[in-house]
Amino acid sequence: MNKVRVRFAPSPTGGLHLGGIRTALYNYLFAKKYMGDFVLRVEDTDQTRYVKGAEEYIIDCLNWCKISPDEGPHREGEYGPYRQSERKSLYKEYAEQLVKLGHAYYAFDTPAEIETMRETLKGQGKDNLQYDYRVRFNMKNSLSLSPEETEALLKINFPHVIRLKIERDEFVYFKDMIRGDIEMSTNGLDDKVLLKADGMPTYHLAVVVDDYLMKITHAFRGEEWLPSAPIHVLLWKYLGWEKHMPEWAHFPLILKPDGNGKLSKRDGERLGFPVFAMEWNDPVKGEIKGFKELGFLPEAFLNMLAMLGWNNGTEQEIFSLDEMIDQFSIDRIHVHGAKFDFEKAKWYNHEWIKKSSVERLEHDVKKIFEKKGVSVSDEEQFGSIIELIKDRCTLLTDFWEQGHFFYNSPSEIDTASILSKWNENKNQFFVELIRTYSLLPSWKSVELENTFKEIAAASHLKPGELMLPFRIMLVGGKFGPGIFDIASLLGKTETIKRIEHTLSLLNQKI
Ligand code: GLU
């Protein structure tokens, strides 16, 4: 078997939607599973839709996800260039070869003439206004003109395109690794433009020529390309390359949360969740946040994406990238679209944060704290804080909510909640707690708890009634992990300072 070579072939037309990343991921998993190559090809033949910065952005997203391509514009290999615009000169000969073989033709129609054709079809009550077998002989092309007329027009370089001649009443057969045998009639297809007047190929020609020249063995892409597959299969056949045609698979769509159609780039704004991996600086709409900025780990993001359309046949939901590579198979990809569920996406992230080591999280969490103006000096303490709170964090940004009070004393203290059940006995308890704590030789959570309970018993108070005030004194409100763990990480001086501070506030209010 030839070495597996797959490609991810996005068009640089804007932010990379999560469906695109999933396509890249499935390609990557397949390549790695079979020790093949994962190629990035930038399909930028439509210069009118080209968006500056989109190519770098795509590469950045793949890098963030740790599924970087082995070859691409950023990493030249044997089959470059990897941008179709830089391959322009390659395509013409193939389009001309198709003309010679009778599978394509020169078309000299002006935009106005095409418009007239459409108007005529409309006038005849037709819904289908395509340039195809019904109209081609009435148009200005090398099929309707004599060879001499065609030659003369080509000689004066009369603006023209090359169109694929789609035969009537034919059936195109191909196998899709997910959907099985597919049969499609040619009757609905139009005579696609293969080479544009400026010499640029269209997507259809370029994708086939490049898959051939780049020795792609498997062409995997989203379901939205299924209707184009017969055109591509015909091109492989007409160019005489059928033996080299890649195996096909069309991945199911990622659907809107209500299952009503494909999740689009616009749905994120409308429904309040990200649809891009990373922040995309849109030339028109400005900055649009991605999963990364929202506090997702790339491991969780990829895991979630993989499961939108695939499983390993068991109930297992959490997979590392290596496990996915190991267990991935195209025939376990579903045929039907999967609904995107943002709550489920967060669940994946929560699971991943819980199972990640402190070392894995440290760098990302530190960046969040630094953005808030906290510079971490004690690495060991920081690691212990992460360990203590990570199970409570769904997003990386939650580390700040759950841990800011270790660095900043609470700006507001919910004294009202303490005062509702406050009395002199409790006040005395905390005075005694300060005294005893300040003499403690060691500052471990267990000892802090034992001491707390001993003093409570001696004061005839239930520890339960004292824990809430203690918590509020240390963190400002009714939240956070185990209170003795908090005290232990805050350290003796800071803990005592916070108790004293709240006691003085309470005394002012009584
Ligand atoms: N350029 C197409 C896209 O933007 C690629 C389709 C394919 O993989 O054949 O998705």
XYZ file of C-alpha atoms and ligand atoms in Angstrom:
520
model
C 0.000 0.000 0.000
C 1.180 3.523 -0.746
C 2.137 5.686 2.156
C -1.020 7.293 3.552
C -1.221 10.973 2.621
C -4.196 13.059 3.644
C -4.808 16.740 3.265
C -6.696 19.466 5.037
C -7.553 21.993 2.344
C -9.203 25.087 3.791
C -9.857 28.272 1.889
C -8.439 31.306 3.687
C -11.718 33.172 3.731
C -12.018 34.000 7.440
C -11.955 32.425 10.881
C -11.673 28.646 11.006
C -14.985 27.304 12.206
C -14.969 24.308 14.558
C -16.253 22.038 11.779
C -13.042 22.852 9.921
C -10.918 21.936 12.911
C -12.773 18.651 13.256
C -12.056 17.890 9.591
C -8.397 18.663 10.247
C -8.464 16.486 13.380
C -9.962 13.431 11.667
C -7.420 13.790 8.870
C -4.626 14.110 11.417
C -5.808 11.061 13.398
C -5.992 8.946 10.266
C -2.555 10.063 9.092
C -0.946 9.391 12.449
C -2.671 6.062 12.887
C -1.229 4.801 9.617
C 2.070 6.617 9.990
C 1.245 8.769 7.030
C 1.556 12.450 6.158
C -0.860 15.184 7.079
C -0.720 17.944 4.486
C -2.090 21.465 4.706
C -3.051 22.900 1.333
C -4.318 26.434 1.166
C -7.073 26.649 -1.423
C -6.902 30.310 -2.321
C -7.932 30.234 -5.969
C -10.877 32.509 -5.313
C -8.985 35.723 -4.728
C -12.214 37.690 -4.284
C -12.902 35.782 -1.045
C -9.317 35.917 0.222
C -9.014 37.379 3.711
C -5.670 38.636 4.911
C -4.342 36.856 7.964
C -6.611 33.839 7.552
C -3.820 31.484 6.522
C -1.608 32.312 9.524
C -4.661 32.044 11.706
C -5.437 28.526 10.449
C -1.869 27.431 11.141
C -1.964 29.018 14.617
C -5.188 27.189 15.433
C -3.769 23.847 14.338
C -0.646 24.502 16.378
C -2.661 25.409 19.441
C -4.564 22.133 19.045
C -1.233 20.304 18.607
C -2.280 18.823 15.293
C 0.254 20.652 13.159
C 0.514 19.510 9.555
C 3.663 17.731 8.385
C 3.713 19.723 5.155
C 2.177 23.037 4.234
C 3.006 26.628 3.313
C 4.663 26.964 6.713
C 6.644 23.758 6.263
C 7.692 23.050 2.712
C 7.899 19.395 1.706
C 8.390 17.481 -1.498
C 5.056 18.432 -3.000
C 4.993 22.202 -2.737
C 4.084 24.902 -3.216
C 1.180 24.388 -0.875
C -0.772 27.503 -1.796
C -2.876 27.011 -4.903
C -2.316 30.603 -5.996
C 1.389 29.745 -6.261
C 0.598 26.694 -8.370
C -1.355 28.666 -10.967
C 0.857 27.706 -13.913
C 0.317 24.002 -13.272
C -3.375 23.765 -13.921
C -3.740 25.103 -17.457
C -2.173 22.118 -19.182
C -4.646 19.765 -17.508
C -7.618 21.883 -18.502
C -6.325 21.931 -22.074
C -5.734 18.214 -22.015
C -9.395 17.789 -21.112
C -10.379 19.976 -24.065
C -8.290 17.829 -26.414
C -9.878 14.687 -25.048
C -13.345 16.117 -25.647
C -14.248 16.356 -21.949
C -14.039 20.113 -21.740
C -14.471 23.072 -24.035
C -13.577 26.731 -24.433
C -16.433 29.073 -23.637
C -16.341 32.680 -24.829
C -19.664 33.890 -23.447
C -19.682 37.321 -21.880
C -21.396 37.830 -18.526
C -24.227 39.595 -20.404
C -24.695 36.604 -22.698
C -24.877 34.256 -19.741
C -27.435 36.519 -18.125
C -29.535 36.454 -21.312
C -29.371 32.660 -21.314
C -30.639 32.593 -17.727
C -33.422 35.024 -18.554
C -34.473 32.856 -21.500
C -34.575 29.738 -19.322
C -36.557 31.645 -16.719
C -38.953 32.813 -19.439
C -39.480 29.185 -20.391
C -40.539 28.491 -16.807
C -37.393 26.530 -15.920
C -36.138 26.473 -12.326
C -32.737 25.222 -13.251
C -30.842 28.081 -14.883
C -27.528 26.271 -15.277
C -25.108 26.250 -18.173
C -25.388 22.599 -19.173
C -26.247 20.139 -21.970
C -29.589 21.877 -22.563
C -28.061 25.199 -23.523
C -24.433 24.652 -24.416
C -25.052 24.358 -28.149
C -26.787 27.741 -28.222
C -23.929 29.482 -26.480
C -20.588 30.812 -27.730
C -18.149 27.967 -27.160
C -15.880 25.542 -28.967
C -18.741 23.046 -29.208
C -21.086 25.435 -30.975
C -18.494 27.344 -33.061
C -16.469 25.890 -35.880
C -12.840 24.938 -35.162
C -11.702 27.919 -37.237
C -13.896 30.356 -35.328
C -12.626 28.958 -32.041
C -9.041 29.155 -33.210
C -9.511 32.769 -34.279
C -10.956 33.766 -30.911
C -8.161 32.028 -29.043
C -5.621 33.755 -31.230
C -6.831 37.215 -30.351
C -7.028 36.097 -26.749
C -10.755 36.705 -26.516
C -11.676 36.340 -22.840
C -12.668 32.753 -22.233
C -12.998 30.035 -19.655
C -12.689 26.276 -19.940
C -15.792 24.340 -18.962
C -16.201 20.688 -18.106
C -18.524 18.884 -20.497
C -20.894 16.935 -18.303
C -22.529 14.133 -20.286
C -26.239 13.693 -20.029
C -27.873 10.630 -18.465
C -24.723 9.191 -16.984
C -24.250 7.807 -13.539
C -21.183 8.423 -11.442
C -20.293 5.729 -8.916
C -17.881 5.986 -6.076
C -17.331 4.581 -2.641
C -17.400 6.713 0.461
C -15.672 5.153 3.477
C -18.517 6.332 5.732
C -21.540 6.213 3.442
C -20.706 3.173 1.332
C -21.528 2.965 -2.383
C -22.814 6.174 -3.876
C -24.454 6.610 -7.238
C -25.251 10.062 -8.590
C -26.806 11.101 -11.872
C -24.995 13.682 -13.982
C -28.267 15.306 -14.949
C -28.357 17.826 -12.136
C -24.778 18.963 -12.748
C -23.782 22.052 -14.703
C -20.794 22.416 -17.007
C -18.497 23.671 -14.273
C -15.889 26.248 -15.103
C -12.489 24.594 -14.631
C -10.198 27.417 -15.673
C -11.207 31.038 -15.259
C -10.573 33.859 -17.719
C -7.589 35.048 -15.638
C -5.990 31.632 -15.927
C -6.748 30.687 -12.335
C -8.271 27.255 -11.855
C -11.540 26.897 -10.020
C -11.704 24.797 -6.903
C -12.919 21.725 -8.821
C -9.951 21.513 -11.143
C -7.400 22.528 -8.553
C -8.568 20.045 -5.933
C -8.256 17.107 -8.325
C -4.969 18.154 -9.901
C -3.437 18.832 -6.507
C -4.691 15.660 -4.882
C -3.104 13.822 -7.806
C 0.203 15.706 -7.837
C 0.496 15.635 -4.069
C -0.131 11.873 -4.066
C -3.082 12.141 -1.723
C -4.360 8.668 -0.878
C -7.464 9.643 1.096
C -9.582 12.735 0.518
C -11.592 13.462 3.633
C -13.758 16.541 3.956
C -17.088 17.818 5.212
C -20.436 16.573 3.975
C -21.076 19.910 2.262
C -18.665 18.734 -0.459
C -20.601 15.554 -1.232
C -22.561 17.168 -4.106
C -19.218 18.103 -5.729
C -17.838 14.580 -5.456
C -19.239 13.334 -8.824
C -17.542 16.248 -10.607
C -14.270 15.294 -8.975
C -14.711 11.608 -9.723
C -15.397 12.466 -13.385
C -12.289 14.629 -13.519
C -10.157 11.815 -12.107
C -11.575 9.557 -14.789
C -11.288 12.016 -17.678
C -7.712 12.894 -16.787
C -6.878 9.201 -16.901
C -5.917 9.045 -13.251
C -8.666 6.761 -11.998
C -6.169 4.236 -10.653
C -4.741 6.921 -8.387
C -8.025 8.348 -7.187
C -8.016 8.793 -3.409
C -10.519 7.037 -1.217
C -13.293 9.375 -0.215
C -15.001 10.134 3.066
C -17.426 12.954 3.775
C -17.745 13.813 7.454
C -21.170 14.518 8.933
C -22.154 18.099 9.627
C -21.934 19.708 13.032
C -25.463 20.915 13.610
C -26.907 23.857 15.513
C -27.883 22.973 19.110
C -31.535 22.524 18.092
C -30.521 20.226 15.238
C -31.880 22.671 12.684
C -29.181 22.873 10.034
C -25.447 23.314 9.961
C -23.787 25.280 12.755
C -22.593 28.425 11.060
C -20.035 31.068 11.931
C -22.892 33.415 12.738
C -24.565 31.055 15.225
C -21.907 31.665 17.855
C -22.730 35.351 18.178
C -26.432 34.618 18.139
C -26.365 31.798 20.683
C -23.579 33.047 22.912
C -20.854 30.456 22.480
C -17.636 30.428 20.465
C -17.415 28.730 17.068
C -13.732 29.423 16.467
C -10.816 27.658 18.124
C -9.000 30.913 18.846
C -9.730 34.597 18.735
C -10.323 35.716 15.169
C -9.780 39.325 14.314
C -12.428 39.798 11.690
C -11.761 42.659 9.260
C -15.431 43.671 9.450
C -16.742 42.493 12.814
C -13.593 42.966 14.860
C -12.353 40.540 17.500
C -14.344 37.353 17.955
C -13.285 35.238 20.925
C -12.564 31.556 20.547
C -12.560 28.494 22.788
C -8.988 29.274 23.807
C -9.767 32.723 25.207
C -12.822 31.377 26.949
C -10.609 29.078 28.981
C -10.679 25.791 27.107
C -7.759 23.397 27.093
C -6.888 22.278 23.563
C -7.015 18.653 24.764
C -10.635 19.125 25.840
C -11.567 21.064 22.731
C -10.214 18.317 20.464
C -11.734 15.554 22.554
C -15.133 17.249 22.342
C -14.786 17.774 18.589
C -13.742 14.180 17.960
C -16.848 12.938 19.756
C -19.084 15.087 17.574
C -19.335 12.408 14.938
C -17.218 9.525 16.200
C -16.944 7.038 19.066
C -14.896 3.915 19.671
C -17.927 1.680 20.125
C -17.932 1.892 23.928
C -19.271 4.434 26.412
C -15.828 6.030 26.773
C -15.940 9.776 26.255
C -12.577 11.053 27.446
C -9.709 10.460 25.056
C -6.248 11.912 24.859
C -4.895 12.657 21.400
C -2.757 9.501 21.557
C -5.733 7.378 22.537
C -7.716 8.857 19.680
C -4.939 8.053 17.218
C -4.850 4.530 18.550
C -8.587 3.931 18.404
C -9.676 6.046 15.466
C -11.353 4.423 12.515
C -13.236 6.086 9.682
C -15.959 3.439 9.681
C -16.945 4.443 13.203
C -17.771 7.967 12.022
C -21.499 8.559 11.996
C -23.432 9.266 8.844
C -25.783 11.757 10.463
C -24.901 15.185 11.787
C -24.221 15.731 15.489
C -25.789 18.599 17.448
C -23.326 20.958 19.047
C -23.928 21.286 22.778
C -21.954 24.012 24.546
C -22.758 22.633 28.014
C -21.293 19.317 26.960
C -18.241 21.120 25.597
C -17.755 22.664 29.045
C -18.197 19.257 30.642
C -15.262 17.978 28.578
C -13.160 20.893 29.709
C -14.041 20.329 33.351
C -13.088 16.661 33.055
C -9.807 17.612 31.411
C -8.951 20.230 34.012
C -9.640 17.676 36.758
C -7.420 15.084 35.161
C -4.599 17.474 34.221
C -1.529 17.715 36.407
C -0.530 20.934 38.122
C 2.484 21.094 35.784
C 0.158 21.003 32.765
C -2.059 23.776 34.098
C 0.467 26.054 35.793
C 1.585 28.050 32.785
C -1.942 28.793 31.497
C -3.308 29.660 34.925
C -0.350 31.897 35.687
C -1.033 33.884 32.543
C -4.611 34.466 33.690
C -3.453 35.648 37.118
C -0.845 37.899 35.560
C -3.486 39.504 33.389
C -5.311 40.337 36.596
C -2.230 42.037 37.967
C -0.986 39.242 40.226
C 2.593 38.166 39.844
C 3.225 34.740 41.262
C 6.434 34.548 43.246
C 5.990 31.386 45.288
C 5.729 28.585 42.696
C 5.172 25.890 45.271
C 2.283 27.737 46.870
C 0.829 28.430 43.422
C 0.991 24.730 42.541
C -0.798 23.831 45.785
C -3.493 26.416 45.055
C -4.053 24.917 41.599
C -4.232 21.421 43.049
C -6.732 22.582 45.669
C -9.118 24.332 43.313
C -8.814 22.581 39.983
C -11.730 20.200 40.557
C -13.967 23.236 40.976
C -12.961 24.826 37.664
C -14.847 24.250 34.442
C -12.920 26.830 32.446
C -9.346 27.970 32.954
C -10.706 31.414 33.716
C -12.519 29.913 36.732
C -9.149 29.568 38.438
C -9.315 33.294 39.027
C -12.830 33.153 40.510
C -11.808 30.253 42.698
C -8.377 31.460 43.683
C -8.066 35.243 43.538
C -8.480 35.599 47.323
C -5.151 33.857 47.886
C -3.472 36.905 46.384
C -5.824 39.786 47.116
C -7.559 40.183 50.455
C -11.291 40.296 49.867
C -12.399 43.752 48.802
C -15.851 43.104 50.223
C -16.699 40.998 53.212
C -20.202 39.668 53.624
C -20.447 40.732 57.280
C -24.265 40.712 57.059
C -24.240 36.928 56.820
C -22.043 36.684 59.895
C -23.962 39.271 61.931
C -27.288 37.493 61.572
C -26.022 34.812 63.985
C -23.262 36.651 65.823
C -22.829 36.811 69.605
C -20.163 37.541 72.190
C -19.345 33.840 72.569
C -18.403 33.627 68.925
C -16.398 36.791 69.157
C -14.476 35.274 72.081
C -13.920 32.110 70.098
C -12.181 34.006 67.306
C -10.109 36.028 69.779
C -8.958 32.770 71.289
C -8.405 31.272 67.813
C -6.076 34.136 66.902
C -4.140 33.662 70.111
C -3.758 29.914 69.699
C -3.058 30.032 65.975
C -0.343 32.608 66.458
C 1.452 30.179 68.794
C 1.136 27.112 66.571
C 4.527 25.688 65.668
C 3.334 24.276 62.355
C 0.730 25.509 59.886
C -0.843 22.435 58.334
C -4.472 22.097 57.419
C -5.133 19.130 59.783
C -3.650 20.928 62.762
C -5.543 24.078 61.974
C -8.748 22.075 61.898
C -7.998 20.174 65.122
C -7.110 23.352 66.965
C -10.248 25.034 65.656
C -12.404 22.164 66.905
C -10.717 21.997 70.294
C -11.313 25.676 70.942
C -14.908 25.318 69.730
C -15.481 22.432 72.165
C -13.950 24.398 75.028
C -16.249 27.336 74.169
C -19.309 25.031 74.000
C -19.868 26.006 70.366
C -20.482 23.720 67.416
C -17.646 23.943 64.848
C -20.337 23.970 62.134
C -21.632 27.360 63.351
C -18.124 28.816 63.260
C -16.938 27.581 59.908
C -19.103 29.919 57.837
C -17.939 33.081 59.658
C -14.366 31.795 59.370
C -14.794 31.258 55.628
C -16.278 34.711 55.128
C -13.386 36.240 57.081
C -10.829 34.564 54.828
C -12.422 34.794 51.389
C -15.155 37.429 51.741
C -18.160 35.195 51.024
C -19.703 31.747 51.034
C -17.502 30.079 48.462
C -14.183 28.347 47.935
C -12.642 24.984 48.795
C -12.013 23.532 52.272
C -11.525 26.399 54.690
C -8.555 24.870 56.564
C -6.820 24.223 53.264
C -7.364 27.871 52.417
C -5.975 29.010 55.772
C -3.011 26.715 55.430
C -2.151 28.134 51.977
C -2.764 31.726 53.041
C -0.190 31.332 55.774
C -0.295 32.321 59.416
C 0.187 36.062 59.122
C -2.406 36.575 56.414
C -4.986 34.288 58.078
C -4.697 36.104 61.395
C -4.758 39.472 59.660
C -8.004 38.620 57.889
C -9.701 37.338 61.055
C -8.663 40.494 62.942
C -9.840 42.704 60.127
C -13.310 41.126 60.028
C -13.620 41.198 63.814
C -12.957 44.908 63.807
C -15.551 45.404 61.069
C -18.073 43.411 63.094
C -17.359 45.425 66.231
C -17.988 48.640 64.336
C -21.342 47.329 63.140
C -22.694 45.941 66.402
N -11.296 24.240 -0.168
C -12.342 23.410 0.323
C -12.808 24.024 1.647
O -12.658 25.181 1.796
C -11.840 22.009 0.507
C -12.763 20.946 0.111
C -12.025 19.641 -0.035
O -11.396 19.218 0.940
O -12.042 19.057 -1.111
O -13.305 23.381 2.524
